[in-house]
PDB file of C-alpha atoms and ligand atoms in Angstrom:
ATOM      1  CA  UNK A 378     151.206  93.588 128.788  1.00 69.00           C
ATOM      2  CA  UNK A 379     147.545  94.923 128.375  1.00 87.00           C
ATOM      3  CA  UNK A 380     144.730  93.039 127.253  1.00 95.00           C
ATOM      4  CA  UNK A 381     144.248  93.478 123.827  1.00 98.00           C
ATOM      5  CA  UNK A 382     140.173  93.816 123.081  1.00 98.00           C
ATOM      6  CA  UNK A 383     138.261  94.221 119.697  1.00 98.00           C
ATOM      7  CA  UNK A 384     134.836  95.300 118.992  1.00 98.00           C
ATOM      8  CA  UNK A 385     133.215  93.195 116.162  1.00 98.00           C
ATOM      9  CA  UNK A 386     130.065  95.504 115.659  1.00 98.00           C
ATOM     10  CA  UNK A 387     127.065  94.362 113.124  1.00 97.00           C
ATOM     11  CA  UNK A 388     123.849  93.955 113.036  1.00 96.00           C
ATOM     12  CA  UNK A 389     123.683  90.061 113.982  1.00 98.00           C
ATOM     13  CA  UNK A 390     120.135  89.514 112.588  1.00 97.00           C
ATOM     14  CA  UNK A 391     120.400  86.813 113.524  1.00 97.00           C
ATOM     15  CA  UNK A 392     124.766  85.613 114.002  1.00 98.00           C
ATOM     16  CA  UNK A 393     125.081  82.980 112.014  1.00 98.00           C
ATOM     17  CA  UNK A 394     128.393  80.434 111.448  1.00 98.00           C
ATOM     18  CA  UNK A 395     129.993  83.195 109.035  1.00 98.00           C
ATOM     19  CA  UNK A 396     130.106  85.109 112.036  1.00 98.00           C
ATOM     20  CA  UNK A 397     131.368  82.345 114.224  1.00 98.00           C
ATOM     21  CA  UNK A 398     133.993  81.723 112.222  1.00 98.00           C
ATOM     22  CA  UNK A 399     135.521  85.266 111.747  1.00 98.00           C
ATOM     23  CA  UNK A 400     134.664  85.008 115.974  1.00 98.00           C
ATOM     24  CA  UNK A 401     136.773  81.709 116.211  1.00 98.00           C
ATOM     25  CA  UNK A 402     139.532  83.449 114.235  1.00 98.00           C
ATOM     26  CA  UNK A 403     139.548  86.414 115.921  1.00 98.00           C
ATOM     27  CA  UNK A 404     140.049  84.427 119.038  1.00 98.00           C
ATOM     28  CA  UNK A 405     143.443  83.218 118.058  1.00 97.00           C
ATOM     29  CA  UNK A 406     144.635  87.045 117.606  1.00 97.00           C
ATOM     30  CA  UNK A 407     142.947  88.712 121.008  1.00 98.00           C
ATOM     31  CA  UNK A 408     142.408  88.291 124.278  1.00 98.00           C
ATOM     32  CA  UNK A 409     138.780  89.980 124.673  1.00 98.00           C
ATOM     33  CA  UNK A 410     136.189  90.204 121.134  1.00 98.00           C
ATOM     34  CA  UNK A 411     133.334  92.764 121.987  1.00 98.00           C
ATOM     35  CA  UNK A 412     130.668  91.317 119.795  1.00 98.00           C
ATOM     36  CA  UNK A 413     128.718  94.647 119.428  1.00 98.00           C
ATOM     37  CA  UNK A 414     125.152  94.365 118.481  1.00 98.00           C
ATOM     38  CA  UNK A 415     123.351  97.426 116.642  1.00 96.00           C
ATOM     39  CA  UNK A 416     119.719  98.472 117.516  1.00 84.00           C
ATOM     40  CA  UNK A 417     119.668 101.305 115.302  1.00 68.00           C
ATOM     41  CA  UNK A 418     120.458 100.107 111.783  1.00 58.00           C
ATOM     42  CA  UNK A 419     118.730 101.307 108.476  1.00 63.00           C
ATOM     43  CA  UNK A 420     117.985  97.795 108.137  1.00 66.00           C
ATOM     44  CA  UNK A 421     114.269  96.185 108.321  1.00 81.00           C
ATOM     45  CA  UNK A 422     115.046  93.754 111.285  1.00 92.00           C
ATOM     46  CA  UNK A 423     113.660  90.187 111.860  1.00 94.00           C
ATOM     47  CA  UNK A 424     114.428  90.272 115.478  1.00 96.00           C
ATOM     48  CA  UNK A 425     114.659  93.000 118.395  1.00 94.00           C
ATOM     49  CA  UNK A 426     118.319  94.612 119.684  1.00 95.00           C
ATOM     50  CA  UNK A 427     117.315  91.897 122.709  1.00 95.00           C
ATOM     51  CA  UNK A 428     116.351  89.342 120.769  1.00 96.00           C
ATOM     52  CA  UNK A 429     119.552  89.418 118.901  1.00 97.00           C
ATOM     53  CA  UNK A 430     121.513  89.846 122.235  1.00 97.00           C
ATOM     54  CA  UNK A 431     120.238  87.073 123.978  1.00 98.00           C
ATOM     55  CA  UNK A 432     120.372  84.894 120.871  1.00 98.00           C
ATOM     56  CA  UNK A 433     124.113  85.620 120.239  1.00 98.00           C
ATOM     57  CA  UNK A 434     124.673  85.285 123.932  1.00 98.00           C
ATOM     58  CA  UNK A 435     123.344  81.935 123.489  1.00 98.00           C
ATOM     59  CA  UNK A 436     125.459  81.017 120.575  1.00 98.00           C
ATOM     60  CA  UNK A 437     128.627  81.905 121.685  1.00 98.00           C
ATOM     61  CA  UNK A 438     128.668  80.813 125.243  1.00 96.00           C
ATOM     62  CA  UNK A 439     131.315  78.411 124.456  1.00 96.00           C
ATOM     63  CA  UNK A 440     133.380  80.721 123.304  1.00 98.00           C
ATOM     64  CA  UNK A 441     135.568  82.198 126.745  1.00 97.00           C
ATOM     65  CA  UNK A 442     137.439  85.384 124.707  1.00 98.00           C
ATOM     66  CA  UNK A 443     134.104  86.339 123.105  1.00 98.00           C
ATOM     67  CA  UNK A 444     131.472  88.897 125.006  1.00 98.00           C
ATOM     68  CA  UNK A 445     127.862  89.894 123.274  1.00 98.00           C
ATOM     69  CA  UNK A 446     126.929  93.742 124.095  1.00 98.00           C
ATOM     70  CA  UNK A 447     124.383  96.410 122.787  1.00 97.00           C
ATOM     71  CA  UNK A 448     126.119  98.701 120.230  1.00 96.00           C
ATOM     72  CA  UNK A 449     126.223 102.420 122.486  1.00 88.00           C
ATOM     73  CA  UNK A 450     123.968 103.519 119.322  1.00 92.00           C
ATOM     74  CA  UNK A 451     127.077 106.422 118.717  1.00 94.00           C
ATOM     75  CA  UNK A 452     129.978 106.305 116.671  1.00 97.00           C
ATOM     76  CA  UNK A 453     131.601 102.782 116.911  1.00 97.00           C
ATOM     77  CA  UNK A 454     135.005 104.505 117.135  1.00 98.00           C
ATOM     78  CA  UNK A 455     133.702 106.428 120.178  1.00 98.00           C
ATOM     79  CA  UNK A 456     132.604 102.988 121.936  1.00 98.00           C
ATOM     80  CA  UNK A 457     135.603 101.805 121.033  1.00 98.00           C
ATOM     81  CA  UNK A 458     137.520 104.084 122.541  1.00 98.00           C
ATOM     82  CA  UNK A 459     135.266 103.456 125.997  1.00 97.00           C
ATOM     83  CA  UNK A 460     135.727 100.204 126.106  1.00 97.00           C
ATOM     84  CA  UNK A 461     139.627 100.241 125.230  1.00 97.00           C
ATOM     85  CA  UNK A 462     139.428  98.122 121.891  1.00 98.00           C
ATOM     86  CA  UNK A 463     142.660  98.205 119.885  1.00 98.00           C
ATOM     87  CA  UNK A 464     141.272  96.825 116.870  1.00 98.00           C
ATOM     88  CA  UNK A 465     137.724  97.180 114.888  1.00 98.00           C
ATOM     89  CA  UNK A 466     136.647  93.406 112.931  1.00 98.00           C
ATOM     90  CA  UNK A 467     134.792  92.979 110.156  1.00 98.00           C
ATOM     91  CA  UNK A 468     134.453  90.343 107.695  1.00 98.00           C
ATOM     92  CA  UNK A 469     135.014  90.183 104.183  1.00 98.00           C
ATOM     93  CA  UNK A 470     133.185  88.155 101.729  1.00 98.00           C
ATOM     94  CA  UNK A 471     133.524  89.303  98.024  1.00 97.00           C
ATOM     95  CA  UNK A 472     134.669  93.130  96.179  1.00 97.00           C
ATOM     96  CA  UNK A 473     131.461  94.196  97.229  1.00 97.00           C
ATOM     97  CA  UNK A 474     132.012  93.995 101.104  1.00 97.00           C
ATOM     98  CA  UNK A 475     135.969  95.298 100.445  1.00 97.00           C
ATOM     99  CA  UNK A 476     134.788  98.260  98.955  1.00 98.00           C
ATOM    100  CA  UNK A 477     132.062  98.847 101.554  1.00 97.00           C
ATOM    101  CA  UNK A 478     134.434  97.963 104.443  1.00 98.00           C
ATOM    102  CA  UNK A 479     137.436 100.056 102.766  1.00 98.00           C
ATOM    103  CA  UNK A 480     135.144 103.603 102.723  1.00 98.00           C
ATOM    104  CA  UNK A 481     134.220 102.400 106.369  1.00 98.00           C
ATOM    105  CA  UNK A 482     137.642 101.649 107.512  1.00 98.00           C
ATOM    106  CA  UNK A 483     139.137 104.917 105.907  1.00 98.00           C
ATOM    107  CA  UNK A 484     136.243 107.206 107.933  1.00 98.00           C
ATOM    108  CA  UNK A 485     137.118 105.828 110.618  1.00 98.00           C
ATOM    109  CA  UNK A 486     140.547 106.631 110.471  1.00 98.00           C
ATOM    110  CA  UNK A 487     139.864 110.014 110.072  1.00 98.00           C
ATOM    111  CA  UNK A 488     138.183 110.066 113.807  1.00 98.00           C
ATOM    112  CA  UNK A 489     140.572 107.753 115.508  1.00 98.00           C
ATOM    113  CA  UNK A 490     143.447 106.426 114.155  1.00 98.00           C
ATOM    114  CA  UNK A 491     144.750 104.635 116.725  1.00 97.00           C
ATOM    115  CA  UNK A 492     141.979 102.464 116.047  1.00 98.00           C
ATOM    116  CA  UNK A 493     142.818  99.732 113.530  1.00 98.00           C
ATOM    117  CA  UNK A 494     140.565  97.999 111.341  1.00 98.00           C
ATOM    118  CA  UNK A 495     141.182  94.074 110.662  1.00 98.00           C
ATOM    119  CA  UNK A 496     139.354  92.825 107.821  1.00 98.00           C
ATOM    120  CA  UNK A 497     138.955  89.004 108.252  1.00 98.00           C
ATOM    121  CA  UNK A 498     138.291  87.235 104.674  1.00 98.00           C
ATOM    122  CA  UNK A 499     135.147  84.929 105.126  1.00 97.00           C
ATOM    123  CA  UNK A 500     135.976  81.068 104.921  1.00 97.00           C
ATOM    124  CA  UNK A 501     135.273  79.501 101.480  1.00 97.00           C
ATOM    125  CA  UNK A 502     131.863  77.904 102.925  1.00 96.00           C
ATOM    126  CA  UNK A 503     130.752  81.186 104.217  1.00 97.00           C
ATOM    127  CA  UNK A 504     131.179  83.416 101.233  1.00 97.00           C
ATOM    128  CA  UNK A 505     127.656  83.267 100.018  1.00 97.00           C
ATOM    129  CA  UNK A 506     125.791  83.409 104.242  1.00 98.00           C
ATOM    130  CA  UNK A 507     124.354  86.345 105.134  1.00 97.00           C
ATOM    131  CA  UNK A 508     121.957  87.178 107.684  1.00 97.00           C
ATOM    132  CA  UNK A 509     119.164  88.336 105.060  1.00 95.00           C
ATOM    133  CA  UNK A 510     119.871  85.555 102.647  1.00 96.00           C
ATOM    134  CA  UNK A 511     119.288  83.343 105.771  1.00 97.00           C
ATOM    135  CA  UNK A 512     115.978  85.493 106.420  1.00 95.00           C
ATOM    136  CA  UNK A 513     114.845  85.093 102.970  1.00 94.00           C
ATOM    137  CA  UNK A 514     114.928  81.300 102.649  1.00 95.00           C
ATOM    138  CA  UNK A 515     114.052  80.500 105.608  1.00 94.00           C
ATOM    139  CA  UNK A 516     110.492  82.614 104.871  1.00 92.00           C
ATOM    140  CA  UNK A 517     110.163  80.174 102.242  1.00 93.00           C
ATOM    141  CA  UNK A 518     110.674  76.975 104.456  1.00 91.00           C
ATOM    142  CA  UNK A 519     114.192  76.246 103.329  1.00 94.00           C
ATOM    143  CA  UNK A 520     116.071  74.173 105.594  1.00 96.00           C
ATOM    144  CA  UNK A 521     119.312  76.987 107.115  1.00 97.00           C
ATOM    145  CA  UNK A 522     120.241  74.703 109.611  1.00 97.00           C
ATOM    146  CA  UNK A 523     123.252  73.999 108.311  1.00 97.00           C
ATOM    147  CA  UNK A 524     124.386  77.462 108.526  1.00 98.00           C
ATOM    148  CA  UNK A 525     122.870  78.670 111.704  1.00 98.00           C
ATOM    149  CA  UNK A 526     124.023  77.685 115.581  1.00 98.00           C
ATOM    150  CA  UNK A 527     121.582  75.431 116.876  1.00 97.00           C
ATOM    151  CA  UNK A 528     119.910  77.818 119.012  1.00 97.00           C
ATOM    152  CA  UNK A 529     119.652  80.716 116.293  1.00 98.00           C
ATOM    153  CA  UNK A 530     117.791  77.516 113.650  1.00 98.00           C
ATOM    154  CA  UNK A 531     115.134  76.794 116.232  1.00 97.00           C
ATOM    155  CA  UNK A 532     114.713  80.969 116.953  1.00 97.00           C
ATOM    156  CA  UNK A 533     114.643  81.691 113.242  1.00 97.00           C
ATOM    157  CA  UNK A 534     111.920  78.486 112.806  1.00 95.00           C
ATOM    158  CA  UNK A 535     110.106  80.223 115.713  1.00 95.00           C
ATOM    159  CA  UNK A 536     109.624  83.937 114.748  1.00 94.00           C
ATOM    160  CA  UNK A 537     108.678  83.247 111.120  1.00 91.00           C
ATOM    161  CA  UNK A 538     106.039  80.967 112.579  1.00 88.00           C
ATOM    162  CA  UNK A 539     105.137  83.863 114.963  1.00 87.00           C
ATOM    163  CA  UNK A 540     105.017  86.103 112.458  1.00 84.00           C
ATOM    164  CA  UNK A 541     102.977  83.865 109.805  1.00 80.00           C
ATOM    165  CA  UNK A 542     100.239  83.242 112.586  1.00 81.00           C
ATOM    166  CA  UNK A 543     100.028  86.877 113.139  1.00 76.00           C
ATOM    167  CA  UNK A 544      99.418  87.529 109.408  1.00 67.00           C
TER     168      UNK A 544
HETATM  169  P1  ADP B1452     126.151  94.865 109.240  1.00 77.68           P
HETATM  170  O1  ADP B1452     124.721  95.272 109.187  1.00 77.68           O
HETATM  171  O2  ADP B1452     126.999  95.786 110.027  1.00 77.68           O
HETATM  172  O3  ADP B1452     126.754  94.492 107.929  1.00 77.68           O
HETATM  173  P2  ADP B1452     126.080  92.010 109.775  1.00 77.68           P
HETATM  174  O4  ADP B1452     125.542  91.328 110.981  1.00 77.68           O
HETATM  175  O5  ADP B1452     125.414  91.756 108.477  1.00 77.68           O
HETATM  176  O6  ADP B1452     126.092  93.548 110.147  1.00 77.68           O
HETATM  177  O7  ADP B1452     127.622  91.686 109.610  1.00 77.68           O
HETATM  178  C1  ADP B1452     128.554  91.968 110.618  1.00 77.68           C
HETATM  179  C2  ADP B1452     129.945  91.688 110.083  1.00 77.68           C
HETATM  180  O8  ADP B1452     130.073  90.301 109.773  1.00 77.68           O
HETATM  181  C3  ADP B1452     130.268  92.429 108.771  1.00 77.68           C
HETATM  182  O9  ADP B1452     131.626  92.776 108.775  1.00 77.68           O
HETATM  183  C4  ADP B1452     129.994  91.394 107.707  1.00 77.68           C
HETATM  184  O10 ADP B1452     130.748  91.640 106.551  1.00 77.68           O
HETATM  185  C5  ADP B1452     130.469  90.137 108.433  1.00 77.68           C
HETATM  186  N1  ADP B1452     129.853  88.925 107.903  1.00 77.68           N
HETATM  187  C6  ADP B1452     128.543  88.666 107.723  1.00 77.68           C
HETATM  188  N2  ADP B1452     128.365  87.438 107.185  1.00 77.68           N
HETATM  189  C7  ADP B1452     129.609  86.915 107.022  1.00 77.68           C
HETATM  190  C8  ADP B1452     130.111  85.685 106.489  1.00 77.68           C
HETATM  191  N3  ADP B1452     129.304  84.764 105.993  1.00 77.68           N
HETATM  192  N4  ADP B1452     131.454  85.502 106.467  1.00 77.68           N
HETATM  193  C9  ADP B1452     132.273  86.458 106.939  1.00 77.68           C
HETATM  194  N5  ADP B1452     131.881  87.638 107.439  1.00 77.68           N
HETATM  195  C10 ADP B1452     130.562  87.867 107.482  1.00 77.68           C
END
């Protein structure tokens, strides 16, 4: 039987335990999870598309199904389709995200719908984490490292020092 890959695209900035856990999930149902990291999102980001590589690289090394690339910068259903992915992951974490993910899910169908999107409902203790939640308390000094992996904590207490020396 073939190997049956997924591409979990995002912006990762930075991964943090929500995203481990829909990873650790998504482990049980595949045999190869593209983690697929986008450099060319709308979004303001705290860290570069390298940064965020090598800090999800770091993060997930533990994890043997799980593989950290750069996002092609095209279509995700036309990297997909490269890099033979049956299914497309995302998480879900209230209405807000379902709707979001449902438009998402349906446009995609309507380029490749061979391609099937999984929606993965966030764990309880992950419904409020996002990555600019994390960003915005952690500006302030809050302590995140109960929500981060290790290595992203001591890269997130790192750039905002950076970034506060620079100012
Ligand atoms: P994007 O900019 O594409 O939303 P993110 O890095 O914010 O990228 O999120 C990537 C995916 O992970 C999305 O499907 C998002 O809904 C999901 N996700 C983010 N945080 C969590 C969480 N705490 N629990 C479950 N899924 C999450």
């Amino acid at each position: 039987m073939s190997k049956k890959i997924a591409i979990f695209p995002g912006s990762f900035d930075p991964l943090t335990n929500g995203h481990v856990d829909i990873l650790t999930r998504a482990s049980r149902l595949f045999d190869e999870i593209l983690v697929a990291v986008a450099t060319n999102t709308s979004k303001q980001s705290l860290f570069t598309g390298d940064e965020r590589v090598a800090l999800a690289e770091a993060a997930l090394k533990g994890m043997p199904k799980v593989r950290v690339v750069r996002h092609t910068g095209g279509l995700t259903v036309d990297m997909a389709k490269e890099v033979g992915a049956a299914a497309l992951i995302r998480g879900v974490r209230n209405v807000k995200d379902f709707e979001y993910e449902e438009s998402i899910a349906m446009m995609n169908r309507t380029q490749y719908p061979e391609l099937e999107s999984i929606l993965i409902f966030s764990a309880p203790e992950y419904r409020f984490l996002s990555s600019s939640l994390i960003k915005e308390v952690a500006t302030f000094e809050g302590d995140v490292s109960a929500l981060l992996p290790p290595a992203v904590n001591t890269a997130v207490i790192a750039k905002l020092a950076e970034k506060n020396n620079k100012k």
